[in-house]
Coordinates of C-alpha atoms and ligand atoms in Angstrom, one line a residue:
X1 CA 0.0 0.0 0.0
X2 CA 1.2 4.0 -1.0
X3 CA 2.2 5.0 2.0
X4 CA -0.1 8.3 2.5
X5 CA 0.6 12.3 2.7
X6 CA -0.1 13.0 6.4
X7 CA 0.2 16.8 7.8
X8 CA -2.1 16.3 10.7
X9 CA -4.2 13.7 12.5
X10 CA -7.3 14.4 15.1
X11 CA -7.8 12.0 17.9
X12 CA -11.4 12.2 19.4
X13 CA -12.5 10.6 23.0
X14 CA -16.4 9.4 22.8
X15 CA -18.4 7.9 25.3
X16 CA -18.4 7.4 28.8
X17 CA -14.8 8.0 30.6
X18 CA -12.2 4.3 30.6
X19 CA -9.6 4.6 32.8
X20 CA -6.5 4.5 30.1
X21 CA -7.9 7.3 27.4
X22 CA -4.4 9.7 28.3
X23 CA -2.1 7.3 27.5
X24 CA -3.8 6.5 24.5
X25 CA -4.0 10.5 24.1
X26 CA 0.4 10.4 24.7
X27 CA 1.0 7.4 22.6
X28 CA -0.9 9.2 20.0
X29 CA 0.8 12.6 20.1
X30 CA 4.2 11.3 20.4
X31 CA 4.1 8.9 17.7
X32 CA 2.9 11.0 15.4
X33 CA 4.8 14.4 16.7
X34 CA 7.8 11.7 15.8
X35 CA 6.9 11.4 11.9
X36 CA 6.6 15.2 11.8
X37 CA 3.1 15.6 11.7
X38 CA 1.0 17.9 13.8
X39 CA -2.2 16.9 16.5
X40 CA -5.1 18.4 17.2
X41 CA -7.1 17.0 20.6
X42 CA -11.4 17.4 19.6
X43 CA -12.4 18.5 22.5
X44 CA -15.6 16.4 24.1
X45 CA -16.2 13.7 21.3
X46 CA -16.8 15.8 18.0
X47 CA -18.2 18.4 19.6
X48 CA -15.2 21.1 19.2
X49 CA -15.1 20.1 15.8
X50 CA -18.8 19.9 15.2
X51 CA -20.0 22.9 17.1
X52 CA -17.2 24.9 17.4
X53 CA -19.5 27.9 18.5
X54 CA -19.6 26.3 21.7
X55 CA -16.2 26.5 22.5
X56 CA -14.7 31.0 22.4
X57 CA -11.1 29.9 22.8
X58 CA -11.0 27.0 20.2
X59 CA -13.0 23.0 19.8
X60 CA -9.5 21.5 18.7
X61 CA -6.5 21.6 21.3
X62 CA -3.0 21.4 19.7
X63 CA -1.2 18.3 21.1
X64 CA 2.8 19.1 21.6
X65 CA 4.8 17.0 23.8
X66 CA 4.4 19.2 26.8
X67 CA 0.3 18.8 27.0
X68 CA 0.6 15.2 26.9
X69 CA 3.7 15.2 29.5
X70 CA 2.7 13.3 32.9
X71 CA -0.8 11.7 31.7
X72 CA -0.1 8.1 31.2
X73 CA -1.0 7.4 34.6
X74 CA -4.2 10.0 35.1
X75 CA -7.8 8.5 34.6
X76 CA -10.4 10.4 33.0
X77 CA -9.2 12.5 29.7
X78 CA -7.5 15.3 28.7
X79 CA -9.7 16.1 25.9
X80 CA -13.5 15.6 27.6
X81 CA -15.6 13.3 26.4
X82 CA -19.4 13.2 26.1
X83 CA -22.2 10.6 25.3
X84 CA -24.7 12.9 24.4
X85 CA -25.6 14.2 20.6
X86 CA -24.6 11.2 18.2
X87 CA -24.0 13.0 15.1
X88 CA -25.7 10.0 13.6
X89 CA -28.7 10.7 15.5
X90 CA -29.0 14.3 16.4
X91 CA -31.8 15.3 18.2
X92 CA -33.2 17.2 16.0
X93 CA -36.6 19.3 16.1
X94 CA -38.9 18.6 13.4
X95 CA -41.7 20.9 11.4
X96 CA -44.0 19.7 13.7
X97 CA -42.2 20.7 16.9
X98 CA -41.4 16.8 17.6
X99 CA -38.2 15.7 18.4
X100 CA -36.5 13.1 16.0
X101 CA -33.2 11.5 15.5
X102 CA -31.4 12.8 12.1
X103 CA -27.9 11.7 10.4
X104 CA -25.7 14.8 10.6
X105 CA -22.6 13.0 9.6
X106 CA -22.0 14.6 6.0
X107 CA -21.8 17.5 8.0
X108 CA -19.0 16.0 10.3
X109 CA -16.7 14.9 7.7
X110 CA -17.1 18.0 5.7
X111 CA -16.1 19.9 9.2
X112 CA -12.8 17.2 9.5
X113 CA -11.8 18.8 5.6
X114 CA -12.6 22.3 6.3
X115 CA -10.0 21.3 9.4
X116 CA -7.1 20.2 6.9
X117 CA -7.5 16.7 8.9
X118 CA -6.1 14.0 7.5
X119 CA -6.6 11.2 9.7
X120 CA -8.1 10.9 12.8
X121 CA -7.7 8.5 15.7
X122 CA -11.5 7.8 17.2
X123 CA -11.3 6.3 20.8
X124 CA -14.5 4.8 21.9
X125 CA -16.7 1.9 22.3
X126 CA -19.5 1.0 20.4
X127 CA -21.4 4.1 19.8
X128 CA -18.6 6.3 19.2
X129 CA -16.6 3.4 16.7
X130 CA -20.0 3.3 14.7
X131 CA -19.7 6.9 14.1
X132 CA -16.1 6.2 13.2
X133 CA -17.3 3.6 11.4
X134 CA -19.5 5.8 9.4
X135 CA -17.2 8.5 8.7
X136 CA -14.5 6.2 7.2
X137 CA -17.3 4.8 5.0
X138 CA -17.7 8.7 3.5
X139 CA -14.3 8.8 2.8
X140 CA -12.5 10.5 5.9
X141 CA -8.8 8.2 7.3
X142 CA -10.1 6.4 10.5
X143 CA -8.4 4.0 13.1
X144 CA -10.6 2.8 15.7
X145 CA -9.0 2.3 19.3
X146 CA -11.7 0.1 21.5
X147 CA -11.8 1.9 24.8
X148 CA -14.6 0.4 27.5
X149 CA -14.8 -0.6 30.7
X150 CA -17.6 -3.3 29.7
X151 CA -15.3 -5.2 27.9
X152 CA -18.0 -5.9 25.2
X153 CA -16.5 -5.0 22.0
X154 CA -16.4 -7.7 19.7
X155 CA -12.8 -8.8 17.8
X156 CA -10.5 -7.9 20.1
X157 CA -9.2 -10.1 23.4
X158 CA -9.9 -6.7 25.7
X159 CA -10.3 -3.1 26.0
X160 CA -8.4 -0.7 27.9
X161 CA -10.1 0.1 30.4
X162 CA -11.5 -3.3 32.0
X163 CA -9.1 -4.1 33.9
X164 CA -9.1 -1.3 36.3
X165 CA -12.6 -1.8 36.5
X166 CA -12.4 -5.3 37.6
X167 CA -9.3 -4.9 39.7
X168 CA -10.9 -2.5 41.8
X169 CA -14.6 -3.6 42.0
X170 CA -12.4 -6.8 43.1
X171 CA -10.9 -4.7 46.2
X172 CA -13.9 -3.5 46.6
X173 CA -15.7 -7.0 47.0
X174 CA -12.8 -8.0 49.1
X175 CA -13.2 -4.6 51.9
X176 CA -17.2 -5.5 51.7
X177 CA -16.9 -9.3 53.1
X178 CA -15.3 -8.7 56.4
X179 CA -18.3 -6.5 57.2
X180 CA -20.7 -9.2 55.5
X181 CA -19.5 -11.7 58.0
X182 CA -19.2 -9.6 61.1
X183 CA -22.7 -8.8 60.6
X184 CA -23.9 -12.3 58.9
X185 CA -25.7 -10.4 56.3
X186 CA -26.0 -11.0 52.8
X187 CA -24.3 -7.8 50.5
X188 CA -25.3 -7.3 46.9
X189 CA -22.5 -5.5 44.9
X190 CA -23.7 -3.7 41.8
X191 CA -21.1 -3.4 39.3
X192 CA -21.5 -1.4 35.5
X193 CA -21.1 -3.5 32.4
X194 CA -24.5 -2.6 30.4
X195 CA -25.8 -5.8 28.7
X196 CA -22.6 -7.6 29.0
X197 CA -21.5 -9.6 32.9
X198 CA -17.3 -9.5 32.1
X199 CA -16.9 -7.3 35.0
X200 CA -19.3 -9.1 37.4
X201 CA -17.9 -12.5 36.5
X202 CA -14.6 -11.4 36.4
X203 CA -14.8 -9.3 39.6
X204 CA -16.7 -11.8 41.5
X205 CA -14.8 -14.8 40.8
X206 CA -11.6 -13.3 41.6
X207 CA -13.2 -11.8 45.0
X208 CA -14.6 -15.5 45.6
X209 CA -18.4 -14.3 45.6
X210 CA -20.7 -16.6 46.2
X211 CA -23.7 -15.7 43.8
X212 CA -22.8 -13.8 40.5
X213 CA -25.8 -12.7 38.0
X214 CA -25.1 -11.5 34.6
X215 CA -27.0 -10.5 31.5
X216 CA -26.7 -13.4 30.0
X217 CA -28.0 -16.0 32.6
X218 CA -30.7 -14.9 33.7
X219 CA -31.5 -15.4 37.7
X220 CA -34.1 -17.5 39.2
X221 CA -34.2 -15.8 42.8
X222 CA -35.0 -19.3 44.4
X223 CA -31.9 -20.4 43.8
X224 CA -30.3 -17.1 44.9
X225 CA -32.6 -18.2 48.3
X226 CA -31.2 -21.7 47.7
X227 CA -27.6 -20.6 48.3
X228 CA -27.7 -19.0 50.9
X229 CA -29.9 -21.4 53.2
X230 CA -27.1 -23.7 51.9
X231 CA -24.4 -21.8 53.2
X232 CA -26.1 -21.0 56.6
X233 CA -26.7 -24.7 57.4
X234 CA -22.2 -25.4 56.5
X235 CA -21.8 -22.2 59.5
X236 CA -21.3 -19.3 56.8
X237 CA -24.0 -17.1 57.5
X238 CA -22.8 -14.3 55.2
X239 CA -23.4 -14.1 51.3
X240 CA -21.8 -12.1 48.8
X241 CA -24.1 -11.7 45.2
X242 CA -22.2 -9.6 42.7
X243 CA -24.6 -8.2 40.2
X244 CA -24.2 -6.8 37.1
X245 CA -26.6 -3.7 36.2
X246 CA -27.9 -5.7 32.9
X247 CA -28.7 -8.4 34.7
X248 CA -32.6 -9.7 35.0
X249 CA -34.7 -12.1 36.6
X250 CA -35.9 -15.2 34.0
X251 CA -39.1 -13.9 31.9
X252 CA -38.1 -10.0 33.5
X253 CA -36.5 -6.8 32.1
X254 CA -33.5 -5.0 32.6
X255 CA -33.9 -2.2 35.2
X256 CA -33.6 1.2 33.0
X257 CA -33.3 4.4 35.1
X258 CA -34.0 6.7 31.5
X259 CA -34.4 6.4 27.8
X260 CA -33.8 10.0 26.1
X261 CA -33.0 10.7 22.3
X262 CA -29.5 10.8 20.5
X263 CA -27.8 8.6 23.5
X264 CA -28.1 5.2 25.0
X265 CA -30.3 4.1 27.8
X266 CA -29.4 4.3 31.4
X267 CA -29.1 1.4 33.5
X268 CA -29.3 1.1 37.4
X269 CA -31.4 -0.4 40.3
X270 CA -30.7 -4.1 39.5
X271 CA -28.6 -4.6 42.6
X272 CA -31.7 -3.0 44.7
X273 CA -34.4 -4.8 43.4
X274 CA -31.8 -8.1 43.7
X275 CA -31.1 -7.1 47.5
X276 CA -35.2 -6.6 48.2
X277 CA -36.0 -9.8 46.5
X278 CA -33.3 -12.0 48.9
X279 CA -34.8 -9.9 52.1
X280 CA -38.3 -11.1 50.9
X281 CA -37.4 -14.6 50.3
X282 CA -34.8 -15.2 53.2
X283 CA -35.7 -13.4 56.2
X284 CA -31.7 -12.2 56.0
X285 CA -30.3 -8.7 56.5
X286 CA -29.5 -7.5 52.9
X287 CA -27.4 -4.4 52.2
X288 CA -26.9 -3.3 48.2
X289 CA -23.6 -1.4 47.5
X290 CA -23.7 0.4 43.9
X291 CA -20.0 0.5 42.5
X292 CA -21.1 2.4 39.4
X293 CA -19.0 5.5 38.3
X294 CA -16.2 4.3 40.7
X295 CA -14.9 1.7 38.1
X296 CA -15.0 4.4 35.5
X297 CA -12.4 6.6 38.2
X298 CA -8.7 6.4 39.4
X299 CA -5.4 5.8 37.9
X300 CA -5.1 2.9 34.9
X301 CA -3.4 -0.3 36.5
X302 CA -0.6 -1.0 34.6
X303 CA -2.0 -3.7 32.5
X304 CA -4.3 -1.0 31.4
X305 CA -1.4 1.5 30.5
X306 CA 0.5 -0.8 28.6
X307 CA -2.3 -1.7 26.4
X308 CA -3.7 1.9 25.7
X309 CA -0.1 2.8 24.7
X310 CA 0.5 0.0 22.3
X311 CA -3.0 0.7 20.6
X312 CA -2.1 4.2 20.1
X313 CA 1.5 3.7 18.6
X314 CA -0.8 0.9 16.6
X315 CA -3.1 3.1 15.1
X316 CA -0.4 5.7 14.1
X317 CA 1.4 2.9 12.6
X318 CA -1.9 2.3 10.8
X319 CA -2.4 5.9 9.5
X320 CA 0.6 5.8 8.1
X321 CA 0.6 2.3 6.4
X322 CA -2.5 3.4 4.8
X323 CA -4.9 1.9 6.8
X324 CA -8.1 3.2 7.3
X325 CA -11.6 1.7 8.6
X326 CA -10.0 -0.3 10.7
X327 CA -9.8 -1.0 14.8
X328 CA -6.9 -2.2 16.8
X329 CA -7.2 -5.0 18.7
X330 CA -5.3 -7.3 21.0
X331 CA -4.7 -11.0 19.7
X332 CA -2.3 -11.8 22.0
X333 CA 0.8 -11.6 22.0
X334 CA 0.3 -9.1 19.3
X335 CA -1.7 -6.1 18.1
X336 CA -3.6 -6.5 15.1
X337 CA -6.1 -4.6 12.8
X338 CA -10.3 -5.5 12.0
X339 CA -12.2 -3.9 10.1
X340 CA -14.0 -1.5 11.8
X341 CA -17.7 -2.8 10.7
X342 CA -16.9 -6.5 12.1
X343 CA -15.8 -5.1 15.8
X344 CA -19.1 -2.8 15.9
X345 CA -22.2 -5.2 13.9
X346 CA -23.1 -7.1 17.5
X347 CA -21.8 -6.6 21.2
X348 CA -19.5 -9.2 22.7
X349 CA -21.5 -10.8 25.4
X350 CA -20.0 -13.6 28.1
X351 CA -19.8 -17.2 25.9
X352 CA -22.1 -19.6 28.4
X353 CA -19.8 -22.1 27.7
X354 CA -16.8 -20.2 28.4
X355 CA -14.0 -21.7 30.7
X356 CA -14.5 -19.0 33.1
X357 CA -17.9 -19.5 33.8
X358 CA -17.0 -23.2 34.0
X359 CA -14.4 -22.0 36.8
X360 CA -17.0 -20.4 38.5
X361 CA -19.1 -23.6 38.7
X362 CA -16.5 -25.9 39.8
X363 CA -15.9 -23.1 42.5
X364 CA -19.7 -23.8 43.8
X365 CA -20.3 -20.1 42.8
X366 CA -24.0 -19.5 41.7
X367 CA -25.2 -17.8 38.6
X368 CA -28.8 -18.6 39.8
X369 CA -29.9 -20.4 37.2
Ligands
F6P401 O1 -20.3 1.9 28.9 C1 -19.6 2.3 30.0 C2 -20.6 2.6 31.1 O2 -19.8 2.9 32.2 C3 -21.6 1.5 31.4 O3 -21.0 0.5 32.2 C4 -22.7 2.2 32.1 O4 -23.9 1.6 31.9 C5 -22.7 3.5 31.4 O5 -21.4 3.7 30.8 C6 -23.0 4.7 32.3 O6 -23.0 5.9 31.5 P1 -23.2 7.3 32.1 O7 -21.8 8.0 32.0 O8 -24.2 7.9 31.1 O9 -23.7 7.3 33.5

């Protein structure tokens, strides 16, 4: 492949916050800085290129060495992120005064040219790498980077991101099961993940949970009942259910806090309605602990750091192979690229017949099933 004329790349962050996103940002600027091209930061997903109006001293932030000095190990993200106003479903009001969703991406890429962009690195999960998606089909040089806690992007091992989230929910398990015993209750942990149970699995196997419920196996809360008369009649008269926020009760729903245009539903209260289903059914003291935003938080372990950076120095590699369309992912023990349409067309749930749901069973741990 011709390798391409490259003056300056954009790297975007879309989509809720993953612990990871600055070092991506650094890996970025310095291995592009290196080739001799210049970096502009979009600030909050494409809004400072999109609706520049909004933002008096500039939407794009020039990356030199010294803005990305010192972030490798800082969660959150330089450049601000958002997960409002998908530019592929803008809320947009209609002749009749209702509210609908319309396609504004034309506009986008025509705001990347008027920018002199010539590539741009999008780092996101699903929503914000089907917008990259979108704008690589019309033409504009895109390399995905999967960033997301939920781990549920499909062709690649991992994203950054996930295991900071499970490595603390997994502390956080472990501070909540001395007071679980001292007070022989039953806790409920609530962890984020949307439709997808890696972090609950992953978290509650690793903080030896007794009961973990996931999206993808739905619970029966008689057997939730059933474990825990179990364990009170062997002398251990606490009970630790991780839950995932997706996860629901066979024939029931997901718990959604809100639905609102252009952005994706919330979830929340699956842990509570868990915690006042066991009280009901047991008798048992129940407390419900929402992780939530906490996973999103904090400084990248260092699994976490090393992965964001070699995805970034990836997808400057890719620019200037040529590449576009395309995400990086991990294949271990290497980096590879796929195509950008594959990684987005379905979420990557938990595989029921994975071997770590098989280690959870042959550790006695419930799903509830
Ligand atoms: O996708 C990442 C995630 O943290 C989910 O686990 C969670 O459901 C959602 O984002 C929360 O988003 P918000 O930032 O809108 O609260």
């Amino acid at each position: 492949m011709p390798k391409p004329m490259i003056r300056k790349i954009a790297i975007n962050t879309g989509g809720g916050d993953a612990p990871g996103l600055n070092a991506v940002i650094r890996a970025v600027t310095i291995a592009a800085l290196n080739r001799g091209w210049e970096v502009a930061g979009i600030r909050d997903g494409y809004n400072g290129i999109f609706l520049p109006e909004r933002y008096p001293s500039g939407g794009l932030i020039p990356l030199t060495r010294e803005r990305v000095r010192g972030i490798t190990h800082l969660g959150g993200t330089i450049l601000g992120t958002t997960n409002r106003g998908n530019p592929l479903k803008y809320p947009t009001m209609g002749p009749d005064g209702k509210m609908y969703e319309k396609d504004r991406s034309d506009e986008l890429v025509d705001a990347f040219r008027l920018n002199r962009i010539d590539g741009l690195v999008a780092i996101g999960g699903d929503g914000s790498l089907t917008i990259a998606n979108e704008l690589a089909k019309k033409g504009l040089r895109v390399i995905g980077v999967p960033k997301t806690i939920d781990n549920d992007l499909e062709k690649t091992v991992i994203t950054f991101g996930f295991d900071t989230a499970v490595s603390f929910a997994t502390a956080c398990i472990d501070r909540l099961h001395s007071t679980a015993e001292a007070h022989q209750r039953v806790m409920v942990v609530e962890v984020m993940g949307r439709y997808a149970g890696w972090i609950a699995l992953n978290a509650g196997i690793s903080s030896d949970a007794d009961v973990i419920l996931i999206p993808e196996i739905p619970y029966n809360i008689r057997q939730i009942a059933a474990k825990i008369r179990e364990r009170d009649t062997y002398g251990a008269r606490f009970t630790m259910v991780v839950v995932a926020e997706g996860a629901k009760p066979v024939g029931g729903e997901i718990s959604v806090i809100s639905k609102e245009l252009g952005r994706a539903e919330r979830l929340g209260g699956a842990g509570e309605r868990v915690a006042q289903e066991i009280q009901e059914a047991t008798g048992k003291e129940t407390r419900c602990v929402v992780l939530g935003h906490l996973l999103r938080g904090g400084s990248p372990t260092a699994f976490d750091r090393l992965l964001s950076l070699r995805f970034g120095a990836a997808a400057v590699r890719a620019l200037e192979d040529g590449k576009s369309g395309v995400m990086v992912a991990l294949d271990p023990p290497t980096v590879r690229y796929v195509p950008l349409e594959q990684a987005t067309r379905r979420m990557k749930s938990v595989p029921l017949d994975c071997d770590t749901i098989l280690t959870a069973r042959d550790l006695g741990i419930s799903f509830a099933d």
